[in-house]
XYZ file of N, CA and C in Angstrom:
255
model
N 10.630 -0.262 11.917
C 11.932 0.345 12.102
C 11.814 1.641 12.905
N 10.769 2.422 12.607
C 10.553 3.659 13.339
C 10.298 3.374 14.812
N 9.558 2.294 15.088
C 9.298 1.925 16.474
C 10.596 1.563 17.186
N 11.481 0.839 16.508
C 12.792 0.498 17.086
C 13.577 1.755 17.435
N 13.584 2.705 16.515
C 14.314 3.951 16.740
C 13.724 4.709 17.922
N 12.415 4.713 18.028
C 11.742 5.398 19.134
C 12.110 4.765 20.470
N 12.105 3.428 20.509
C 12.469 2.719 21.742
C 13.910 3.032 22.129
N 14.812 2.970 21.171
C 16.222 3.255 21.471
C 16.407 4.696 21.935
N 15.682 5.624 21.328
C 15.766 7.022 21.748
C 15.299 7.170 23.192
N 14.216 6.513 23.547
C 13.713 6.585 24.917
C 14.705 5.943 25.893
N 15.340 4.859 25.479
C 16.312 4.190 26.348
C 17.511 5.080 26.645
N 17.869 5.945 25.704
C 19.010 6.824 25.941
C 18.680 7.900 26.966
N 17.393 8.146 27.196
C 16.976 9.167 28.169
C 16.920 8.618 29.595
N 16.961 7.296 29.721
C 16.873 6.642 31.025
C 18.262 6.168 31.427
N 18.596 6.355 32.690
C 19.888 5.879 33.174
C 19.762 4.394 33.529
N 20.357 3.551 32.701
C 20.352 2.111 32.928
C 21.789 1.615 32.972
N 22.035 0.623 33.811
C 23.359 0.021 33.753
C 23.402 -0.912 32.540
N 24.548 -1.452 32.232
C 24.705 -2.269 31.026
C 23.771 -3.472 31.000
N 23.607 -4.127 32.130
C 22.756 -5.311 32.193
C 21.293 -4.928 31.959
N 20.839 -3.854 32.579
C 19.461 -3.395 32.382
C 19.225 -2.993 30.928
N 20.194 -2.300 30.348
C 20.074 -1.868 28.959
C 19.985 -3.082 28.040
N 20.846 -4.066 28.263
C 20.850 -5.276 27.430
C 19.523 -6.015 27.544
N 19.011 -6.155 28.767
C 17.732 -6.835 28.972
C 16.611 -6.090 28.265
N 16.582 -4.777 28.398
C 15.536 -3.975 27.777
C 15.606 -4.061 26.264
N 16.793 -4.070 25.732
C 16.973 -4.168 24.288
C 16.484 -5.523 23.772
N 16.843 -6.602 24.457
C 16.390 -7.932 24.056
C 14.875 -8.025 24.191
N 14.330 -7.512 25.282
C 12.885 -7.524 25.510
C 12.162 -6.817 24.370
N 12.654 -5.645 23.970
C 11.999 -4.889 22.903
C 12.133 -5.611 21.565
N 13.254 -6.291 21.337
C 13.424 -7.042 20.090
C 12.446 -8.209 20.022
N 12.246 -8.908 21.136
C 11.287 -10.015 21.175
C 9.884 -9.470 20.919
N 9.525 -8.391 21.597
C 8.216 -7.782 21.415
C 7.980 -7.426 19.952
N 8.935 -6.735 19.346
C 8.784 -6.314 17.953
C 8.709 -7.509 17.008
N 9.461 -8.567 17.290
C 9.429 -9.752 16.426
C 8.072 -10.438 16.487
N 7.517 -10.591 17.682
C 6.210 -11.242 17.815
C 5.147 -10.421 17.096
N 5.161 -9.108 17.294
C 4.187 -8.240 16.622
C 4.352 -8.338 15.108
N 5.581 -8.317 14.618
C 5.832 -8.439 13.178
C 5.320 -9.774 12.647
N 5.561 -10.847 13.389
C 5.077 -12.168 12.974
C 3.549 -12.196 12.893
N 2.885 -11.593 13.867
C 1.418 -11.554 13.868
C 0.904 -10.743 12.682
N 1.481 -9.569 12.490
C 1.041 -8.723 11.372
C 1.254 -9.416 10.035
N 2.322 -10.184 9.925
C 2.652 -10.870 8.674
C 1.579 -11.866 8.251
N 0.816 -12.374 9.213
C -0.231 -13.356 8.872
C -1.643 -12.814 9.036
N -1.774 -11.605 9.556
C -3.124 -11.083 9.774
C -3.454 -9.847 8.949
N -2.475 -9.241 8.330
C -2.706 -8.016 7.553
C -2.291 -8.224 6.104
N -2.748 -7.344 5.251
C -2.430 -7.445 3.822
C -1.159 -6.666 3.491
N -0.593 -6.984 2.344
C 0.578 -6.246 1.860
C 0.245 -4.774 1.680
N -0.978 -4.506 1.245
C -1.411 -3.119 1.041
C -1.395 -2.341 2.365
N -1.888 -2.955 3.413
C -1.944 -2.299 4.727
C -0.545 -2.096 5.303
N 0.302 -3.109 5.193
C 1.634 -3.046 5.798
C 2.669 -2.344 4.927
N 2.411 -2.283 3.642
C 3.377 -1.661 2.746
C 4.598 -2.528 2.502
N 4.443 -3.833 2.722
C 5.529 -4.776 2.468
C 4.906 -6.112 2.101
N 5.697 -6.980 1.511
C 5.207 -8.301 1.141
C 4.951 -9.116 2.399
N 3.780 -9.700 2.484
C 3.449 -10.534 3.642
C 3.543 -12.002 3.249
N 3.696 -12.863 4.230
C 3.725 -14.293 4.003
C 5.074 -14.854 3.601
N 6.112 -14.014 3.572
C 7.435 -14.507 3.175
C 7.980 -15.530 4.178
N 7.709 -15.320 5.449
C 8.195 -16.258 6.473
C 7.567 -17.635 6.270
N 6.274 -17.656 5.966
C 5.567 -18.918 5.760
C 6.138 -19.660 4.556
N 6.333 -18.952 3.453
C 6.871 -19.548 2.231
C 8.289 -20.069 2.449
N 9.072 -19.347 3.285
C 10.463 -19.742 3.558
C 10.573 -20.757 4.693
N 9.430 -21.254 5.178
C 9.398 -22.232 6.271
C 10.101 -21.741 7.526
N 10.020 -20.440 7.785
C 10.639 -19.892 8.998
C 9.755 -20.186 10.201
N 10.393 -20.343 11.334
C 9.674 -20.540 12.586
C 9.220 -19.164 13.077
N 7.923 -19.020 13.286
C 7.371 -17.759 13.779
C 6.505 -18.044 15.004
N 6.227 -17.007 15.760
C 5.382 -17.189 16.946
C 3.993 -17.700 16.575
N 3.303 -17.109 15.589
C 1.983 -17.637 15.248
C 2.019 -19.095 14.762
N 3.095 -19.471 14.099
C 3.210 -20.848 13.621
C 3.384 -21.804 14.803
N 4.124 -21.378 15.817
C 4.382 -22.226 16.993
C 3.234 -22.202 17.995
N 2.687 -21.022 18.233
C 1.698 -20.856 19.298
C 0.269 -20.736 18.801
N 0.059 -20.306 17.635
C -1.161 -19.899 16.948
C -1.376 -18.404 17.191
N -2.240 -17.795 16.439
C -2.384 -16.336 16.492
C -2.936 -15.845 17.833
N -4.020 -16.431 18.356
C -4.526 -15.937 19.651
C -3.500 -16.022 20.790
N -2.759 -17.117 20.851
C -1.751 -17.257 21.911
C -0.590 -16.291 21.694
N -0.268 -16.014 20.443
C 0.780 -15.026 20.149
C 0.336 -13.643 20.609
N -0.931 -13.305 20.364
C -1.465 -12.018 20.817
C -1.488 -11.950 22.340
N -1.825 -13.066 22.979
C -1.792 -13.119 24.449
C -0.370 -12.900 24.963
N 0.609 -13.463 24.264
C 2.007 -13.297 24.645
C 2.424 -11.833 24.556
N 1.998 -11.155 23.490
C 2.286 -9.721 23.346
C 1.636 -8.941 24.495
N 0.407 -9.270 24.814
C -0.284 -8.591 25.920
C 0.465 -8.807 27.233
N 0.971 -10.032 27.449
C 1.742 -10.319 28.667
C 3.050 -9.527 28.685
N 3.719 -9.414 27.537
C 4.949 -8.631 27.478
C 4.676 -7.173 27.840
N 3.572 -6.645 27.328
C 3.206 -5.252 27.643
C 2.910 -5.109 29.134
N 2.157 -6.042 29.678
C 1.822 -5.997 31.106
C 3.087 -6.090 31.961
N 3.977 -7.012 31.612
C 5.223 -7.173 32.361
C 6.112 -5.929 32.269
N 6.096 -5.285 31.105
C 6.911 -4.079 30.930
C 6.442 -2.948 31.814
N 5.149 -2.934 32.120
C 4.604 -1.870 32.974
C 4.717 -2.215 34.463
N 5.251 -3.381 34.747
C 5.507 -3.757 36.138
C 4.341 -4.377 36.774
């Protein structure tokens, strides 16, 4: 949540038109979701400070479930690379 707030704060400092803002917001939401999905299956509840594995138990579709963990991490790396141009 803190990361989301930080991203939104940074976006308010940049002059973007509505379409650019919408794209950036969706891009950041996808990035955060993939990272959250990866952490949910690779870290412990103690480390994250939240219950892990709830998505798996609820049969939710997640990036690691669809792509596997290494490909999900590669996807995050590609998102970061694309964001830097």
